[in-house]
Amino acid sequence: MTIRANVACLGAGRMGRGIAVAFAYAGHTVKMIDVKDRSAEDFAKLEADAVGEVRKTFASLASLGLIAETDTNILIERVSVVPAGQSRAALSDAGMVFEGVPEVVELKREVLASASRHVGPDTIIASTTSTILVDDLSGAIEHPRRFLNVHWLNPAYLIPLVEVSPGAATDPAIVDAVKRLLEEIGKVPVVCAATPGFIVPRIQALAMNEAARMVEEGVASAEEIDKAIRYGFGFRYAVLGLLEFIDWGGGDILYYASRYLEGALGSDRYRAPDVISRNMNEGRIGLRTGAGFLDYSGLDVDAYRTERLKAMVDLLRHFRLARPPVLDRN
């Protein structure tokens, strides 16, 4: 697959449109392929809606200063919508194919199977599913070595992270090629095992349910909880990853805090996993011992801390919360 390979999206819904914007912005030609046989009138409505949303998105990006308004037409012209009856021709020159149809296993398998017959054996095919395991879909693909899940977070054209989940049959070289392609368009790919919920949905489901539970229990209002997340929880994790944050404070702190919460709230959902106590027993407490979930050996700890704190100060400025010191003595 070459740089700026032609991209095809199976489906012209929200995900297909978001991916189309991301790739067109980065110089790629993108074809959104309708997977339903429609009348000419119905297809014209779909085409107008899809292209209209792409146009609106680029106009929004221009209003935010990411694009010059005079350049939006160049980007829009890279995106087209193709009727189902012309899918074979549309797929013939695609270097990368993303499936983005509704989360129904049999529908996805049907759409993927058809597409895999109409592209070359080396064309990479990916499902953007947020729930279905890659190995539940790969059996429908001709040459499944070139198939994997590539999960985008909405809005796909803005959120940097893309989760890449290979299956049992996926060629490691395909994973590397997809990571390179995503990096070339400005995304940050992470590779995870084929597991329900990938990384972000699995973590955020716990966090969102706990936030809702606190509203239900009367712990705080929805507004106060969201303020706490925005300026505390999210603020820190925009700079430090979750596991890095454990290391920053020390895994022992999490261990004892988890034991207290489990008892005080009477729920094993707060119980620390075995890896926390195992790391403690092995002396892998975190930053202060040189190792935790991450390895800090040979690291200039003072410089590392300064760099992370600088990032937090930058966030303070972003939120307009950075203030000068009070220097008067009155």
mmCIF file of C-alpha atoms in Angstrom:
data_model
loop_
_atom_site.group_PDB
_atom_site.id
_atom_site.type_symbol
_atom_site.label_atom_id
_atom_site.label_comp_id
_atom_site.label_asym_id
_atom_site.label_seq_id
_atom_site.Cartn_x
_atom_site.Cartn_y
_atom_site.Cartn_z
ATOM 1 C CA MET A 1 0.000 0.000 0.000
ATOM 2 C CA THR A 2 1.408 3.349 -1.022
ATOM 3 C CA ILE A 3 1.143 6.701 0.695
ATOM 4 C CA ARG A 4 -2.161 8.393 -0.156
ATOM 5 C CA ALA A 5 -3.734 5.133 -1.212
ATOM 6 C CA ASN A 6 -7.319 5.336 -2.406
ATOM 7 C CA VAL A 7 -9.678 4.612 0.472
ATOM 8 C CA ALA A 8 -13.095 2.978 0.302
ATOM 9 C CA CYS A 9 -15.721 3.075 3.051
ATOM 10 C CA LEU A 10 -18.439 0.438 3.017
ATOM 11 C CA GLY A 11 -21.430 2.437 4.128
ATOM 12 C CA ALA A 12 -22.092 6.173 3.975
ATOM 13 C CA GLY A 13 -23.287 6.685 7.528
ATOM 14 C CA ARG A 14 -21.707 8.592 10.401
ATOM 15 C CA MET A 15 -18.540 6.499 10.596
ATOM 16 C CA GLY A 16 -17.975 6.420 6.861
ATOM 17 C CA ARG A 17 -18.397 10.184 6.658
ATOM 18 C CA GLY A 18 -16.029 10.815 9.565
ATOM 19 C CA ILE A 19 -13.351 8.564 8.081
ATOM 20 C CA ALA A 20 -13.844 10.197 4.689
ATOM 21 C CA VAL A 21 -13.191 13.634 6.180
ATOM 22 C CA ALA A 22 -10.072 12.386 7.991
ATOM 23 C CA PHE A 23 -8.532 10.881 4.876
ATOM 24 C CA ALA A 24 -9.600 13.614 2.449
ATOM 25 C CA TYR A 25 -8.069 16.180 4.814
ATOM 26 C CA ALA A 26 -4.803 14.224 4.545
ATOM 27 C CA GLY A 27 -4.842 14.132 0.735
ATOM 28 C CA HIS A 28 -6.550 10.803 -0.002
ATOM 29 C CA THR A 29 -9.344 10.109 -2.455
ATOM 30 C CA VAL A 30 -12.247 8.468 -0.619
ATOM 31 C CA LYS A 31 -15.256 6.597 -1.990
ATOM 32 C CA MET A 32 -18.181 5.941 0.332
ATOM 33 C CA ILE A 33 -19.942 2.910 -1.101
ATOM 34 C CA ASP A 34 -23.640 2.433 -0.471
ATOM 35 C CA VAL A 35 -24.299 -1.167 0.571
ATOM 36 C CA LYS A 36 -28.046 -1.112 -0.150
ATOM 37 C CA ASP A 37 -29.752 -1.365 -3.517
ATOM 38 C CA ARG A 38 -31.815 1.809 -3.766
ATOM 39 C CA SER A 39 -33.867 3.596 -6.346
ATOM 40 C CA ALA A 40 -32.117 6.438 -8.152
ATOM 41 C CA GLU A 41 -34.204 8.904 -6.152
ATOM 42 C CA ASP A 42 -33.326 7.335 -2.788
ATOM 43 C CA PHE A 43 -29.640 7.138 -3.662
ATOM 44 C CA ALA A 44 -29.651 10.803 -4.693
ATOM 45 C CA LYS A 45 -31.019 11.672 -1.236
ATOM 46 C CA LEU A 46 -28.325 9.605 0.474
ATOM 47 C CA GLU A 47 -25.608 11.146 -1.692
ATOM 48 C CA ALA A 48 -26.819 14.669 -1.015
ATOM 49 C CA ASP A 49 -27.017 13.991 2.715
ATOM 50 C CA ALA A 50 -23.562 12.386 2.929
ATOM 51 C CA VAL A 51 -21.746 14.959 0.805
ATOM 52 C CA GLY A 52 -23.678 17.724 2.538
ATOM 53 C CA GLU A 53 -22.468 16.525 5.938
ATOM 54 C CA VAL A 54 -18.882 16.274 4.677
ATOM 55 C CA ARG A 55 -19.162 19.809 3.328
ATOM 56 C CA LYS A 56 -20.589 21.048 6.622
ATOM 57 C CA THR A 57 -17.781 19.356 8.562
ATOM 58 C CA PHE A 58 -15.086 20.962 6.443
ATOM 59 C CA ALA A 59 -16.841 24.325 6.823
ATOM 60 C CA SER A 60 -16.785 23.817 10.577
ATOM 61 C CA LEU A 61 -13.063 23.014 10.497
ATOM 62 C CA ALA A 62 -12.518 26.162 8.452
ATOM 63 C CA SER A 63 -14.397 28.230 11.040
ATOM 64 C CA LEU A 64 -12.092 26.767 13.698
ATOM 65 C CA GLY A 65 -9.004 27.779 11.752
ATOM 66 C CA LEU A 66 -7.846 24.337 10.613
ATOM 67 C CA ILE A 67 -8.557 24.995 6.936
ATOM 68 C CA ALA A 68 -8.659 28.101 4.801
ATOM 69 C CA GLU A 69 -12.209 28.578 3.546
ATOM 70 C CA THR A 70 -10.869 28.845 0.001
ATOM 71 C CA ASP A 71 -9.429 25.311 0.285
ATOM 72 C CA THR A 72 -12.543 23.461 1.423
ATOM 73 C CA ASN A 73 -13.745 22.681 -2.107
ATOM 74 C CA ILE A 74 -10.446 20.943 -2.891
ATOM 75 C CA LEU A 75 -10.998 18.627 0.069
ATOM 76 C CA ILE A 76 -14.685 18.017 -0.648
ATOM 77 C CA GLU A 77 -13.921 17.020 -4.221
ATOM 78 C CA ARG A 78 -11.838 14.117 -2.918
ATOM 79 C CA VAL A 79 -14.968 12.481 -1.472
ATOM 80 C CA SER A 80 -17.659 10.728 -3.481
ATOM 81 C CA VAL A 81 -20.611 8.417 -2.833
ATOM 82 C CA VAL A 82 -21.014 5.347 -5.015
ATOM 83 C CA PRO A 83 -24.228 3.324 -5.497
ATOM 84 C CA ALA A 84 -24.212 -0.357 -4.585
ATOM 85 C CA GLY A 85 -24.416 -1.397 -8.227
ATOM 86 C CA GLN A 86 -21.053 0.239 -8.930
ATOM 87 C CA SER A 87 -19.249 -1.153 -5.898
ATOM 88 C CA ARG A 88 -17.074 -3.577 -7.867
ATOM 89 C CA ALA A 89 -15.512 -0.801 -9.934
ATOM 90 C CA ALA A 90 -15.209 1.481 -6.906
ATOM 91 C CA LEU A 91 -13.338 -1.165 -4.946
ATOM 92 C CA SER A 92 -11.002 -2.170 -7.749
ATOM 93 C CA ASP A 93 -8.388 0.499 -7.016
ATOM 94 C CA ALA A 94 -8.800 0.751 -3.241
ATOM 95 C CA GLY A 95 -5.681 0.303 -1.147
ATOM 96 C CA MET A 96 -7.619 0.325 2.140
ATOM 97 C CA VAL A 97 -11.247 -0.589 2.808
ATOM 98 C CA PHE A 98 -13.151 0.334 5.979
ATOM 99 C CA GLU A 99 -16.470 -1.347 6.748
ATOM 100 C CA GLY A 100 -18.850 0.878 8.710
ATOM 101 C CA VAL A 101 -22.301 -0.718 8.524
ATOM 102 C CA PRO A 102 -24.589 -1.242 11.578
ATOM 103 C CA GLU A 103 -23.467 -3.541 14.410
ATOM 104 C CA VAL A 104 -25.138 -6.706 13.108
ATOM 105 C CA VAL A 105 -22.772 -9.657 12.689
ATOM 106 C CA GLU A 106 -24.450 -11.241 9.688
ATOM 107 C CA LEU A 107 -24.801 -7.917 7.879
ATOM 108 C CA LYS A 108 -21.144 -7.136 8.432
ATOM 109 C CA ARG A 109 -20.079 -10.601 7.295
ATOM 110 C CA GLU A 110 -22.178 -10.275 4.142
ATOM 111 C CA VAL A 111 -20.811 -6.834 3.273
ATOM 112 C CA LEU A 112 -17.210 -7.807 4.059
ATOM 113 C CA ALA A 113 -17.420 -11.053 2.093
ATOM 114 C CA SER A 114 -18.680 -9.237 -0.986
ATOM 115 C CA ALA A 115 -16.007 -6.551 -0.734
ATOM 116 C CA SER A 116 -13.216 -9.074 -0.275
ATOM 117 C CA ARG A 117 -14.152 -10.707 -3.580
ATOM 118 C CA HIS A 118 -13.945 -7.404 -5.457
ATOM 119 C CA VAL A 119 -10.539 -6.210 -4.298
ATOM 120 C CA GLY A 120 -7.058 -7.559 -4.829
ATOM 121 C CA PRO A 121 -5.711 -10.181 -2.396
ATOM 122 C CA ASP A 122 -3.377 -7.620 -0.815
ATOM 123 C CA THR A 123 -5.932 -4.861 -0.266
ATOM 124 C CA ILE A 124 -6.309 -4.302 3.464
ATOM 125 C CA ILE A 125 -9.831 -4.624 4.839
ATOM 126 C CA ALA A 126 -10.898 -3.409 8.268
ATOM 127 C CA SER A 127 -14.105 -3.366 10.246
ATOM 128 C CA THR A 128 -14.762 -0.285 12.366
ATOM 129 C CA THR A 129 -16.967 -2.257 14.765
ATOM 130 C CA SER A 130 -17.078 -1.114 18.370
ATOM 131 C CA THR A 131 -18.421 -4.401 19.737
ATOM 132 C CA ILE A 132 -17.778 -7.428 17.508
ATOM 133 C CA LEU A 133 -14.561 -9.423 17.800
ATOM 134 C CA VAL A 134 -12.380 -9.566 14.714
ATOM 135 C CA ASP A 135 -12.359 -13.372 14.645
ATOM 136 C CA ASP A 136 -16.164 -13.403 14.507
ATOM 137 C CA LEU A 137 -15.914 -11.588 11.175
ATOM 138 C CA SER A 138 -12.678 -12.786 9.596
ATOM 139 C CA GLY A 139 -14.130 -16.107 8.415
ATOM 140 C CA ALA A 140 -16.190 -14.205 5.856
ATOM 141 C CA ILE A 141 -13.106 -12.635 4.278
ATOM 142 C CA GLU A 142 -11.134 -14.025 1.387
ATOM 143 C CA HIS A 143 -7.466 -13.953 2.463
ATOM 144 C CA PRO A 144 -8.209 -13.156 6.135
ATOM 145 C CA ARG A 145 -4.540 -12.411 6.774
ATOM 146 C CA ARG A 146 -5.262 -8.866 5.489
ATOM 147 C CA PHE A 147 -8.251 -8.298 7.798
ATOM 148 C CA LEU A 148 -8.425 -6.623 11.231
ATOM 149 C CA ASN A 149 -10.595 -4.327 13.330
ATOM 150 C CA VAL A 150 -9.814 -0.608 13.279
ATOM 151 C CA HIS A 151 -11.967 1.177 15.842
ATOM 152 C CA TRP A 152 -12.298 4.957 15.510
ATOM 153 C CA LEU A 153 -13.657 7.236 18.226
ATOM 154 C CA ASN A 154 -16.269 9.818 17.279
ATOM 155 C CA PRO A 155 -15.857 12.350 15.865
ATOM 156 C CA ALA A 156 -13.463 10.279 13.770
ATOM 157 C CA TYR A 157 -12.044 13.271 11.923
ATOM 158 C CA LEU A 158 -10.958 14.960 15.179
ATOM 159 C CA ILE A 159 -10.137 12.341 17.834
ATOM 160 C CA PRO A 160 -6.489 11.278 17.362
ATOM 161 C CA LEU A 161 -6.778 7.783 18.841
ATOM 162 C CA VAL A 162 -7.596 4.763 16.671
ATOM 163 C CA GLU A 163 -7.655 1.273 18.208
ATOM 164 C CA VAL A 164 -6.192 -1.458 15.995
ATOM 165 C CA SER A 165 -7.178 -5.029 16.880
ATOM 166 C CA PRO A 166 -5.699 -7.884 14.803
ATOM 167 C CA GLY A 167 -7.217 -11.346 14.738
ATOM 168 C CA ALA A 168 -5.698 -14.793 14.926
ATOM 169 C CA ALA A 169 -5.143 -14.843 11.154
ATOM 170 C CA THR A 170 -3.953 -11.241 10.724
ATOM 171 C CA ASP A 171 -0.478 -10.877 9.233
ATOM 172 C CA PRO A 172 1.682 -8.704 11.549
ATOM 173 C CA ALA A 173 2.895 -6.854 8.453
ATOM 174 C CA ILE A 174 -0.701 -5.744 7.857
ATOM 175 C CA VAL A 175 -0.882 -4.317 11.378
ATOM 176 C CA ASP A 176 2.306 -2.349 10.735
ATOM 177 C CA ALA A 177 0.984 -1.066 7.401
ATOM 178 C CA VAL A 178 -2.277 0.130 8.976
ATOM 179 C CA LYS A 179 -0.415 1.848 11.809
ATOM 180 C CA ARG A 180 1.790 3.665 9.269
ATOM 181 C CA LEU A 181 -1.219 4.743 7.235
ATOM 182 C CA LEU A 182 -2.997 6.094 10.302
ATOM 183 C CA GLU A 183 0.110 7.910 11.471
ATOM 184 C CA GLU A 184 0.491 9.463 8.022
ATOM 185 C CA ILE A 185 -2.945 11.085 8.363
ATOM 186 C CA GLY A 186 -2.152 12.372 11.857
ATOM 187 C CA LYS A 187 -3.782 9.667 13.964
ATOM 188 C CA VAL A 188 -2.355 7.887 17.022
ATOM 189 C CA PRO A 189 -2.893 4.129 16.611
ATOM 190 C CA VAL A 190 -2.747 1.711 19.539
ATOM 191 C CA VAL A 191 -2.739 -2.068 19.141
ATOM 192 C CA CYS A 192 -4.874 -4.214 21.423
ATOM 193 C CA ALA A 193 -5.831 -7.871 21.615
ATOM 194 C CA ALA A 194 -9.139 -9.051 20.229
ATOM 195 C CA THR A 195 -11.253 -8.456 23.323
ATOM 196 C CA PRO A 196 -14.739 -7.068 23.957
ATOM 197 C CA GLY A 197 -14.674 -3.313 24.393
ATOM 198 C CA PHE A 198 -11.158 -2.763 23.052
ATOM 199 C CA ILE A 199 -9.400 -0.266 25.390
ATOM 200 C CA VAL A 200 -11.308 3.013 25.543
ATOM 201 C CA PRO A 201 -14.916 1.686 25.476
ATOM 202 C CA ARG A 202 -14.076 -0.837 28.204
ATOM 203 C CA ILE A 203 -12.599 1.808 30.520
ATOM 204 C CA GLN A 204 -15.153 4.494 29.754
ATOM 205 C CA ALA A 205 -18.093 2.127 30.346
ATOM 206 C CA LEU A 206 -16.908 1.659 33.943
ATOM 207 C CA ALA A 207 -16.351 5.387 34.435
ATOM 208 C CA MET A 208 -19.665 6.430 32.872
ATOM 209 C CA ASN A 209 -21.663 3.861 34.842
ATOM 210 C CA GLU A 210 -19.992 4.969 38.084
ATOM 211 C CA ALA A 211 -20.765 8.623 37.331
ATOM 212 C CA ALA A 212 -24.414 7.736 36.665
ATOM 213 C CA ARG A 213 -24.492 5.641 39.844
ATOM 214 C CA MET A 214 -23.264 8.618 41.895
ATOM 215 C CA VAL A 215 -26.109 10.749 40.538
ATOM 216 C CA GLU A 216 -28.524 7.943 41.420
ATOM 217 C CA GLU A 217 -27.108 7.735 44.951
ATOM 218 C CA GLY A 218 -27.241 11.494 45.452
ATOM 219 C CA VAL A 219 -23.487 11.847 45.861
ATOM 220 C CA ALA A 220 -23.503 15.021 43.740
ATOM 221 C CA SER A 221 -25.446 16.640 40.927
ATOM 222 C CA ALA A 222 -24.708 15.792 37.308
ATOM 223 C CA GLU A 223 -23.240 19.281 36.880
ATOM 224 C CA GLU A 224 -20.877 18.896 39.840
ATOM 225 C CA ILE A 225 -19.759 15.410 38.768
ATOM 226 C CA ASP A 226 -19.011 16.609 35.249
ATOM 227 C CA LYS A 227 -17.081 19.564 36.658
ATOM 228 C CA ALA A 228 -15.038 17.128 38.773
ATOM 229 C CA ILE A 229 -14.316 15.002 35.715
ATOM 230 C CA ARG A 230 -13.413 17.929 33.488
ATOM 231 C CA TYR A 231 -11.090 19.700 35.911
ATOM 232 C CA GLY A 232 -9.765 16.755 37.929
ATOM 233 C CA PHE A 233 -10.071 13.312 36.427
ATOM 234 C CA GLY A 234 -9.828 14.308 32.775
ATOM 235 C CA PHE A 235 -7.328 17.078 33.455
ATOM 236 C CA ARG A 236 -4.749 14.681 34.862
ATOM 237 C CA TYR A 237 -5.314 11.917 32.342
ATOM 238 C CA ALA A 238 -4.912 14.270 29.413
ATOM 239 C CA VAL A 239 -1.275 14.466 30.538
ATOM 240 C CA LEU A 240 -0.656 11.178 32.358
ATOM 241 C CA GLY A 241 -2.006 7.851 31.160
ATOM 242 C CA LEU A 242 -3.961 5.805 33.691
ATOM 243 C CA LEU A 243 -1.144 3.342 34.317
ATOM 244 C CA GLU A 244 1.443 6.112 34.274
ATOM 245 C CA PHE A 245 -0.630 7.891 36.915
ATOM 246 C CA ILE A 246 -0.595 4.769 39.113
ATOM 247 C CA ASP A 247 3.204 4.780 38.829
ATOM 248 C CA TRP A 248 3.353 8.537 39.467
ATOM 249 C CA GLY A 249 1.663 8.233 42.848
ATOM 250 C CA GLY A 250 2.624 4.642 43.602
ATOM 251 C CA GLY A 251 0.805 1.358 43.157
ATOM 252 C CA ASP A 252 0.663 0.936 46.938
ATOM 253 C CA ILE A 253 -1.625 3.973 47.196
ATOM 254 C CA LEU A 254 -4.056 2.409 44.744
ATOM 255 C CA TYR A 255 -3.871 -0.914 46.588
ATOM 256 C CA TYR A 256 -4.850 0.541 49.963
ATOM 257 C CA ALA A 257 -7.396 2.967 48.498
ATOM 258 C CA SER A 258 -9.062 0.103 46.645
ATOM 259 C CA ARG A 259 -9.286 -2.012 49.797
ATOM 260 C CA TYR A 260 -10.901 0.864 51.675
ATOM 261 C CA LEU A 261 -13.433 1.645 48.927
ATOM 262 C CA GLU A 262 -14.336 -2.015 48.513
ATOM 263 C CA GLY A 263 -15.174 -2.263 52.218
ATOM 264 C CA ALA A 264 -16.729 1.166 52.670
ATOM 265 C CA LEU A 265 -18.973 0.909 49.628
ATOM 266 C CA GLY A 266 -19.577 -2.816 49.960
ATOM 267 C CA SER A 267 -18.762 -3.628 46.343
ATOM 268 C CA ASP A 268 -16.066 -5.770 44.775
ATOM 269 C CA ARG A 269 -16.079 -3.480 41.738
ATOM 270 C CA TYR A 270 -13.393 -1.514 43.600
ATOM 271 C CA ARG A 271 -11.190 -4.531 44.249
ATOM 272 C CA ALA A 272 -7.667 -4.099 42.863
ATOM 273 C CA PRO A 273 -6.582 -6.744 40.331
ATOM 274 C CA ASP A 274 -3.854 -9.192 41.287
ATOM 275 C CA VAL A 275 -1.266 -7.321 39.224
ATOM 276 C CA ILE A 276 -1.356 -4.441 41.723
ATOM 277 C CA SER A 277 -0.375 -6.593 44.723
ATOM 278 C CA ARG A 278 2.057 -8.594 42.583
ATOM 279 C CA ASN A 279 3.864 -5.415 41.546
ATOM 280 C CA MET A 280 4.038 -4.348 45.195
ATOM 281 C CA ASN A 281 5.499 -7.682 46.272
ATOM 282 C CA GLU A 282 8.113 -7.400 43.509
ATOM 283 C CA GLY A 283 9.038 -3.842 44.503
ATOM 284 C CA ARG A 284 7.540 -2.352 41.347
ATOM 285 C CA ILE A 285 5.811 0.501 43.153
ATOM 286 C CA GLY A 286 6.246 3.034 40.375
ATOM 287 C CA LEU A 287 8.324 6.107 39.741
ATOM 288 C CA ARG A 288 9.977 6.154 43.152
ATOM 289 C CA THR A 289 11.334 2.604 42.745
ATOM 290 C CA GLY A 290 12.292 2.965 39.082
ATOM 291 C CA ALA A 291 9.630 0.607 37.766
ATOM 292 C CA GLY A 292 5.917 -0.045 37.956
ATOM 293 C CA PHE A 293 3.715 -0.682 34.964
ATOM 294 C CA LEU A 294 6.327 1.311 33.032
ATOM 295 C CA ASP A 295 10.112 1.174 33.225
ATOM 296 C CA TYR A 296 11.786 4.347 34.533
ATOM 297 C CA SER A 297 15.325 3.007 34.788
ATOM 298 C CA GLY A 298 17.858 5.452 33.392
ATOM 299 C CA LEU A 299 15.234 8.193 33.290
ATOM 300 C CA ASP A 300 16.020 11.718 34.413
ATOM 301 C CA VAL A 301 13.150 11.786 36.905
ATOM 302 C CA ASP A 302 13.361 15.517 37.610
ATOM 303 C CA ALA A 303 13.238 16.360 33.898
ATOM 304 C CA TYR A 304 10.366 13.906 33.399
ATOM 305 C CA ARG A 305 8.344 15.444 36.223
ATOM 306 C CA THR A 306 9.026 18.948 34.920
ATOM 307 C CA GLU A 307 7.864 18.005 31.427
ATOM 308 C CA ARG A 308 4.613 16.513 32.729
ATOM 309 C CA LEU A 309 3.961 19.473 35.020
ATOM 310 C CA LYS A 310 4.588 21.868 32.138
ATOM 311 C CA ALA A 311 1.883 20.062 30.172
ATOM 312 C CA MET A 312 -0.509 20.545 33.088
ATOM 313 C CA VAL A 313 0.321 24.245 33.218
ATOM 314 C CA ASP A 314 -0.433 24.440 29.489
ATOM 315 C CA LEU A 315 -3.838 22.894 30.233
ATOM 316 C CA LEU A 316 -4.445 25.454 32.954
ATOM 317 C CA ARG A 317 -3.833 28.162 30.381
ATOM 318 C CA HIS A 318 -6.154 26.395 27.930
ATOM 319 C CA PHE A 319 -8.948 26.403 30.509
ATOM 320 C CA ARG A 320 -8.085 30.002 31.457
ATOM 321 C CA LEU A 321 -7.389 28.901 34.999
ATOM 322 C CA ALA A 322 -3.715 29.919 35.196
ATOM 323 C CA ARG A 323 -3.361 32.953 37.436
ATOM 324 C CA PRO A 324 -0.393 35.075 38.501
ATOM 325 C CA PRO A 325 0.630 34.866 42.141
ATOM 326 C CA VAL A 326 -0.718 37.318 44.678
ATOM 327 C CA LEU A 327 2.361 39.326 45.658
ATOM 328 C CA ASP A 328 0.966 42.131 47.779
ATOM 329 C CA ARG A 329 1.381 41.685 51.519
ATOM 330 C CA ASN A 330 -1.910 43.263 52.557
#
